[in-house]
Coordinates of C-alpha atoms and ligand atoms in Angstrom, one line a residue:
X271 CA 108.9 101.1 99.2
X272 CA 106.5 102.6 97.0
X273 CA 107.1 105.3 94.9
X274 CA 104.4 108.3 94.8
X275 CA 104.2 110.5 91.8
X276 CA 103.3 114.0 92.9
X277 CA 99.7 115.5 91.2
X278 CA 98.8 119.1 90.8
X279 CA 95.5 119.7 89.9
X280 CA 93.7 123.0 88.3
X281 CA 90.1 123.1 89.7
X282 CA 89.0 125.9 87.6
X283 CA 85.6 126.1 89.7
X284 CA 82.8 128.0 87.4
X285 CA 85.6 129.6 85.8
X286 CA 86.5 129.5 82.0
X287 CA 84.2 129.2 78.9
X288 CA 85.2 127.1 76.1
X289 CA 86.8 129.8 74.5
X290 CA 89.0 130.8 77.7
X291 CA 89.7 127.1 78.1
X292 CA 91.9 126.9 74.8
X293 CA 93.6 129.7 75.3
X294 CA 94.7 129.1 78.8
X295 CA 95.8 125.1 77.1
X296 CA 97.5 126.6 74.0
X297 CA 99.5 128.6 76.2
X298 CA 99.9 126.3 79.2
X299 CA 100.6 123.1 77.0
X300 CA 103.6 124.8 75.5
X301 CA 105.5 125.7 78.8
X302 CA 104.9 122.3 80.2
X303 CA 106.4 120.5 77.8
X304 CA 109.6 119.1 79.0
X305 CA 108.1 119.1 83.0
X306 CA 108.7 115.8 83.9
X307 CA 108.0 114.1 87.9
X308 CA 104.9 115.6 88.1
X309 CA 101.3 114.1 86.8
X310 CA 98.7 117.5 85.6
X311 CA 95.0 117.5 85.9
X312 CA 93.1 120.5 84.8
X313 CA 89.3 120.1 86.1
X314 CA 87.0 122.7 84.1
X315 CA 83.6 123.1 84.2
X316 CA 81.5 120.4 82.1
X317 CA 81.2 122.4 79.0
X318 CA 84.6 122.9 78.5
X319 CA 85.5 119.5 79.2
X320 CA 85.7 118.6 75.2
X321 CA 87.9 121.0 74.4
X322 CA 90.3 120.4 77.2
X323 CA 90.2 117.0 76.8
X324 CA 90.8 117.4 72.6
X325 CA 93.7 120.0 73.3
X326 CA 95.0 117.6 76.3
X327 CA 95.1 114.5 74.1
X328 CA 98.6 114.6 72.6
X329 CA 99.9 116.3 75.7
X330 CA 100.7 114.9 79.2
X331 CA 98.7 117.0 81.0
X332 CA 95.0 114.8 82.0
X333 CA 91.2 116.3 82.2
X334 CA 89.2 115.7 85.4
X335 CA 85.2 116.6 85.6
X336 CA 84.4 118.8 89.2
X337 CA 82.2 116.3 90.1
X338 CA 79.6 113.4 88.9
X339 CA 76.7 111.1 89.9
X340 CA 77.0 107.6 90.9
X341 CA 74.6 106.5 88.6
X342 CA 75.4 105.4 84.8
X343 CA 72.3 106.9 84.1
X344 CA 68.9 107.4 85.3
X345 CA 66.0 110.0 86.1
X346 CA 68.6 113.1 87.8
X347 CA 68.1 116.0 86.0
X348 CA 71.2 118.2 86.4
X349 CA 73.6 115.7 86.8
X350 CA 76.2 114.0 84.7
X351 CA 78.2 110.2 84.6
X352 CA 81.2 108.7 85.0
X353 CA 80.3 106.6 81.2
X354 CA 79.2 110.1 80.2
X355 CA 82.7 111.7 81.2
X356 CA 84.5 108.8 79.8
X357 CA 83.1 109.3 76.4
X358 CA 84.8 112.9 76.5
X359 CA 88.0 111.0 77.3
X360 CA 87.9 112.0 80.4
X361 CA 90.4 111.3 82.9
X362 CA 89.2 112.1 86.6
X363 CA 87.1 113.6 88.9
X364 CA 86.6 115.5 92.0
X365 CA 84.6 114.3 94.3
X366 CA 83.6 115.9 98.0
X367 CA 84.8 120.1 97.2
X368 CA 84.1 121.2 100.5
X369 CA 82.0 123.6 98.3
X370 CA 80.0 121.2 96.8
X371 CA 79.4 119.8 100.5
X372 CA 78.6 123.3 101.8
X373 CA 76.2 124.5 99.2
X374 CA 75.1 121.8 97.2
X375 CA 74.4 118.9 100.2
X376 CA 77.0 116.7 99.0
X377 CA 76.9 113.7 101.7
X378 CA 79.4 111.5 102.9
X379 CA 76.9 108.8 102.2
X380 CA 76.9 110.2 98.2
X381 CA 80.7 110.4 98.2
X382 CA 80.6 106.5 99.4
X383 CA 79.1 105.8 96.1
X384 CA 80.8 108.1 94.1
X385 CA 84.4 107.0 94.5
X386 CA 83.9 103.6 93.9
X387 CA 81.8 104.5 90.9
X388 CA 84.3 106.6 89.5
X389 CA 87.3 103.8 90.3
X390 CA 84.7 101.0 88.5
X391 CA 84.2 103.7 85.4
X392 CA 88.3 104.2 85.1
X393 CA 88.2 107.6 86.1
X394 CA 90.6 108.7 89.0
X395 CA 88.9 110.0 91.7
X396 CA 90.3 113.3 93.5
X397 CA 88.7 113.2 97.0
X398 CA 88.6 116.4 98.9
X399 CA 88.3 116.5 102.8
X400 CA 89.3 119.1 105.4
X401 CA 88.2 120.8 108.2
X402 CA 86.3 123.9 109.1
X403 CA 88.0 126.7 111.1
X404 CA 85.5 126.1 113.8
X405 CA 86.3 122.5 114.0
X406 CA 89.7 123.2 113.7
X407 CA 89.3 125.8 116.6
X408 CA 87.6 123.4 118.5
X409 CA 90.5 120.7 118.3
X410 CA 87.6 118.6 115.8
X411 CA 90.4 118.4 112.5
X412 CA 91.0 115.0 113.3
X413 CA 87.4 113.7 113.8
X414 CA 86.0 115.5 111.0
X415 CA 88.6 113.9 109.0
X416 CA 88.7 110.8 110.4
X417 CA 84.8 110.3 109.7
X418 CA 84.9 111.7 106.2
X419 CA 87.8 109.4 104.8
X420 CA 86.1 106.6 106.4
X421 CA 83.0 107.4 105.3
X422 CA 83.9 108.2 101.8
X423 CA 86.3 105.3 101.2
X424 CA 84.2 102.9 102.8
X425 CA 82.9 101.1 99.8
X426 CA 86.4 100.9 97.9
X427 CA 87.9 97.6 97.8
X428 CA 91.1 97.8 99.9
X429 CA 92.7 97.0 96.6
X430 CA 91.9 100.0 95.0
X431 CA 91.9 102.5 98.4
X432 CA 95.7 103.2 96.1
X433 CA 94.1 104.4 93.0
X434 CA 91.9 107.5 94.8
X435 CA 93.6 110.5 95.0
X436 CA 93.0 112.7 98.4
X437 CA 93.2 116.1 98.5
X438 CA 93.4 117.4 102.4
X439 CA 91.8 121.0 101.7
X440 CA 91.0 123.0 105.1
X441 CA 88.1 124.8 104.2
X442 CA 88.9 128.0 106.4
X443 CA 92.1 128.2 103.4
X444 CA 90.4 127.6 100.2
X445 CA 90.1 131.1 98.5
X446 CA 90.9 133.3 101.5
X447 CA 94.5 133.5 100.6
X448 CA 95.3 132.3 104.2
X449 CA 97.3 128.9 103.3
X450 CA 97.7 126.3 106.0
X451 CA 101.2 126.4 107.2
X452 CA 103.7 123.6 105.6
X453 CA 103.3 121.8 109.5
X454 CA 99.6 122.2 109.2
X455 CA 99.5 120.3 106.0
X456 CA 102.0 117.8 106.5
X457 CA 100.4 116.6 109.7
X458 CA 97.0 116.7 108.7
X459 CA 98.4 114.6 105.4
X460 CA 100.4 112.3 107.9
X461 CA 97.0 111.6 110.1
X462 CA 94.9 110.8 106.7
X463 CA 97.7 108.8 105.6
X464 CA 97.7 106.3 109.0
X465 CA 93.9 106.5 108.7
X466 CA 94.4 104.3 105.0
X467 CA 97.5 102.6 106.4
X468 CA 95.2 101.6 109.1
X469 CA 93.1 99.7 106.2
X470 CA 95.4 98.4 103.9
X471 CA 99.1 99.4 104.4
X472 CA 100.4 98.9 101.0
X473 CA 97.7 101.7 100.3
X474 CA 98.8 104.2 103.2
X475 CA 102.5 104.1 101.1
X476 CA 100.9 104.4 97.7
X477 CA 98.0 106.7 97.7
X478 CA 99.0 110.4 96.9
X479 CA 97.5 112.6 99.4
X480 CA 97.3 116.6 98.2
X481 CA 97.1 120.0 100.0
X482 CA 94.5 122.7 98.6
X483 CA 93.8 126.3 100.0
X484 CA 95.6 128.9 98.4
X485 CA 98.5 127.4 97.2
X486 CA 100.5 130.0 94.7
X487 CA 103.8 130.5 93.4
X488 CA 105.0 131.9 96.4
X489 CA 104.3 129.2 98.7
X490 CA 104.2 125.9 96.6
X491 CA 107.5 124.9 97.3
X492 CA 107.2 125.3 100.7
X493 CA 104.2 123.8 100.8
X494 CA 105.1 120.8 98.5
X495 CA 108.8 120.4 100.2
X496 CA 107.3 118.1 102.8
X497 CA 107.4 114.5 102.0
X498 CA 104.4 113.1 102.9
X499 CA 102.3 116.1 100.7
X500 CA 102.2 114.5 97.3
X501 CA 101.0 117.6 95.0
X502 CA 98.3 120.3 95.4
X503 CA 95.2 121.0 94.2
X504 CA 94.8 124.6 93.4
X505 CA 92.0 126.8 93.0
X506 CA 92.6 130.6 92.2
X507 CA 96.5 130.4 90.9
X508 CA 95.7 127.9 88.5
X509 CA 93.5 130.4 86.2
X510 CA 96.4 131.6 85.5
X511 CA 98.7 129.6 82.9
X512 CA 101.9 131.3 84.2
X513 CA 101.1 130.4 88.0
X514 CA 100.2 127.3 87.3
X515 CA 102.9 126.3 85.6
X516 CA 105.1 127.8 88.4
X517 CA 103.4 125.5 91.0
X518 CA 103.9 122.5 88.6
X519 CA 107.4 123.0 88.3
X520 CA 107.7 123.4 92.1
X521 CA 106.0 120.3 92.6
X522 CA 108.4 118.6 89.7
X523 CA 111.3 120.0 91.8
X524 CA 110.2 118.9 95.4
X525 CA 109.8 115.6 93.7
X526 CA 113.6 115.7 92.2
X527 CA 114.8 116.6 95.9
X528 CA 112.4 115.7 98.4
X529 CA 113.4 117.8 101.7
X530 CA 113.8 116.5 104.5
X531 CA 110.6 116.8 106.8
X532 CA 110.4 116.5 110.5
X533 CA 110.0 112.4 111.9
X534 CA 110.4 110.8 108.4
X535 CA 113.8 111.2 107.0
X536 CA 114.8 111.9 103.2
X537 CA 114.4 109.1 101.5
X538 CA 113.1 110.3 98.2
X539 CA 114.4 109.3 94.5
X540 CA 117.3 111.5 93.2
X541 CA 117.4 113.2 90.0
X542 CA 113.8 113.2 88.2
X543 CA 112.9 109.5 90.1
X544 CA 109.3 109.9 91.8
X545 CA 109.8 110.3 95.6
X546 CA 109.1 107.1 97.8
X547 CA 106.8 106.7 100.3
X548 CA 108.3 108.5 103.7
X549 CA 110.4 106.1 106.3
X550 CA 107.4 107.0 108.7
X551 CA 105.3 104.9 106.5
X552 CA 107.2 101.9 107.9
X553 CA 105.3 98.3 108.4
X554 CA 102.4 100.3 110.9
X555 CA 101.8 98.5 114.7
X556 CA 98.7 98.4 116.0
X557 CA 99.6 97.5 119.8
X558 CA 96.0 97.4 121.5
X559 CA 93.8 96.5 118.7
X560 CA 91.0 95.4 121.4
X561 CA 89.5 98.7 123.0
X562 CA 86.0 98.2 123.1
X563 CA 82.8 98.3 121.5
X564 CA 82.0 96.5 118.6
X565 CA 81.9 97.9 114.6
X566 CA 79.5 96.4 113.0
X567 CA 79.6 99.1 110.0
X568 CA 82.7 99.7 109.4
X569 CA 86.2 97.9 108.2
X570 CA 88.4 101.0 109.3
X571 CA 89.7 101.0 112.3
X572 CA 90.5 104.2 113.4
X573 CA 91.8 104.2 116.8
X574 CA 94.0 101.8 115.6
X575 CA 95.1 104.0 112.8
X576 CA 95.4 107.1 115.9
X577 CA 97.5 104.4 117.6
X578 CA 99.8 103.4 115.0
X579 CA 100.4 107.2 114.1
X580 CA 101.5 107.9 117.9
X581 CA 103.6 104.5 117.7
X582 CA 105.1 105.0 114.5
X583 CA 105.8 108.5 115.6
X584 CA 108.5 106.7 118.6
X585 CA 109.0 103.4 117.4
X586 CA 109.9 101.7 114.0
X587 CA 108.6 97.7 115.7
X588 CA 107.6 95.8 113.3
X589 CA 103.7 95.2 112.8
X590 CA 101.4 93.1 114.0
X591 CA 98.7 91.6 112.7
X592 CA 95.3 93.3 112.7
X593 CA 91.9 92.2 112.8
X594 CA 90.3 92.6 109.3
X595 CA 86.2 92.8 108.8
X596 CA 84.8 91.5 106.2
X597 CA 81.4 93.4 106.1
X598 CA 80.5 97.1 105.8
X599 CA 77.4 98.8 106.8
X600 CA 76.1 99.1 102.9
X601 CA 77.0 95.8 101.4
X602 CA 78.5 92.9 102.7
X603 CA 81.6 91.9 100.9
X604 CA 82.1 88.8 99.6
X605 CA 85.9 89.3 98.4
X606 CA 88.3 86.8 101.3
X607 CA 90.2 88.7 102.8
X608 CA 93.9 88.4 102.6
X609 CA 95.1 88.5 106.0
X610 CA 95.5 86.0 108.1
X611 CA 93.5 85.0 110.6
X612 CA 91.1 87.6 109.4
X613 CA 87.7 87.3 111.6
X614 CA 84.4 89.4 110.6
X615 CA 84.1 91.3 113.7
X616 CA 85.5 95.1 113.4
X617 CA 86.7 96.3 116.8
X618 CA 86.8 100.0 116.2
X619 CA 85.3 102.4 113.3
X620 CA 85.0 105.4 115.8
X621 CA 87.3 107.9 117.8
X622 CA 88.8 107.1 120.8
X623 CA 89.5 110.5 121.4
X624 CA 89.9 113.5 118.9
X625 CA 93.0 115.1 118.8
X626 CA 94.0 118.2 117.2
X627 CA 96.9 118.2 114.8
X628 CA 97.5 121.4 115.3
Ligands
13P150 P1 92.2 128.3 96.2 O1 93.5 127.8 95.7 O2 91.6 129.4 95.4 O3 92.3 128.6 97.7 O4 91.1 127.1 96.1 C1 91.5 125.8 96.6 C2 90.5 124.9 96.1 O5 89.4 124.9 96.5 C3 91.0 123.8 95.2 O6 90.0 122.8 95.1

């Protein structure tokens, strides 16, 4: 069973100068100290980058950039890349803020090259999807995530789908001080997880999978007590040194003593071990693999991934094997794939039926 390290990111939006950078690190990096279970990001804006990563260097906590271009480099004035945020020393990167989606025209089919971009650079990519309150209104949270993780992780190697990060941030949450409630998040985190068990299931056990919107002192633990969230990524709180470090420690805590969450059991590490993957997570089973019309595009699957969540929800059988495609939309790969009997045809890549995990 994998273990999964829980992250809790600062995304510090346009907030901090260079100035207010250091002094939230020289204060910050002292209370931290002795945290341990618990892997920090702080995310500022690009010009304070430098400074966080020099005051970061000797310290555990890890710098990621708000966003980048896939390019290396190139003729897009404005933008900034993954070599570029490397040579800052650089850790990660978000990629997909519902902001940046909303009033920037980020796309789904950017994001496709961004992620693998940043994985190729060595940066860890912090990939932020979630719902609308409309969508979410109109029983659409499962669609809308379904087709952004697919879309967004469709050009990462199933052998690296482990090393992205995935932050499930509702957007009717993020700044409103309305937080989604700890069943919200924990099933909209248990749906994104099938959805990359339903690629590679090694991945759906490893990959840590954050909640955003609002998280603060008062309702991190809460919040981070379930065992399928892996860590938060927080917006407003973490301005604040003192909050922040209260949510880390909550997250270093929930990782100490994972509680026990409804459907998958307590089976996290005691003492300061990283929690495991939840039972729920067992080998997935994708019982009628065959509905339908043909994928050409895509090597997700995702009413197999709805199907295994329901089965896996009733049933611990053991899996069976699942048709694997070998070809994407964009590029055709040319890596073999590792399962057997593997054939190139993708059944699925689309929603059976949409259903609200409300
Ligand atoms: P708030 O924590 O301010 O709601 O912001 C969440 C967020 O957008 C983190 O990326």
């Amino acid at each position: 069973m994998p273990a999964r390290t829980p992250i809790v990111a600062a995304n510090w939006k346009m907030h901090k100068t260079v100035a207010e950078t250091e002094a939230f690190l020289d204060r910050f990096l002292g209370g931290i100290e002795q945290l341990e279970g618990v892997e920090l990001f702080v995310c500022p804006p690009f010009p304070s980058l430098p400074a966080a990563t020099e005051r970061c260097r000797r310290s555990r906590v890890m710098v990621a950039a708000q966003n980048m271009h896939a390019e290396p480099h190139g003729a897009f004035t404005g933008e900034v890349s993954a070599p570029m945020l490397l040579e800052l020393g650089v850790d990660g990167v978000i990629l997909g803020h519902s902001e940046r989606r909303a009033m920037f025209a980020e796309t789904d089919e950017a994001l496709a090259s961004k992620v693998p971009a940043a994985l190729g650079a060595g940066l860890t990519p912090i990939l932020c999807v979630g719902e609308t309150e409309a969508e979410r209104d109109a029983d659409r949270t499962e669609a809308v995530l379904g087709s952004q993780v697919e879309a967004d992780l469709a050009e990462v190697d199933d052998d690296r789908l482990a090393d992205v990060v995935i932050a499930y941030e509702p957007v009717w949450a993020i700044g409103t001080g309305r937080n989604a409630t700890p069943e919200q998040a924990a099933e909209a985190v248990a749906f994104i997880r099938s959805l990359v068990a339903g690629r590679d299931q090694h991945a759906g056990g490893s990959i840590r999978i954050l909640y955003g919107g609002s998280v603060k002192p008062g309702n991190a633990a809460e919040l981070l007590a379930a065992e399928t969230i892996d860590g938060a990524l927080v917006g407003g709180a973490s301005l604040r040194p003192g909050d922040f470090e209260e949510i880390a420690l909550a997250a270093a805590d929930s990782s100490a003593s994972p509680a026990e969450s409804s459907g998958s059991g307590a089976d996290g590490a005691a003492g300061s071990q990283p929690r495991t993957a939840p039972s729920s997570l067992a080998p997935p089973i994708f019982p009628k693999v065959q509905t339908g019309f043909p994928c050409p595009r895509s090597r997700w699957s995702f009413s197999m991934a709805g199907a295994w969540l329901r089965m896996a929800r009733a049933t611990r059988s053991p899996r069976r094997p699942r048709p694997c495609s070998t070809s994407s939309g964009r590029a055709t790969r040319t890596r073999p794939c590792r399962r057997a009997g593997a054939t190139s045809a993708c059944p699925m890549g689309r929603w059976a039926t949409p259903r609200s995990v409300t």
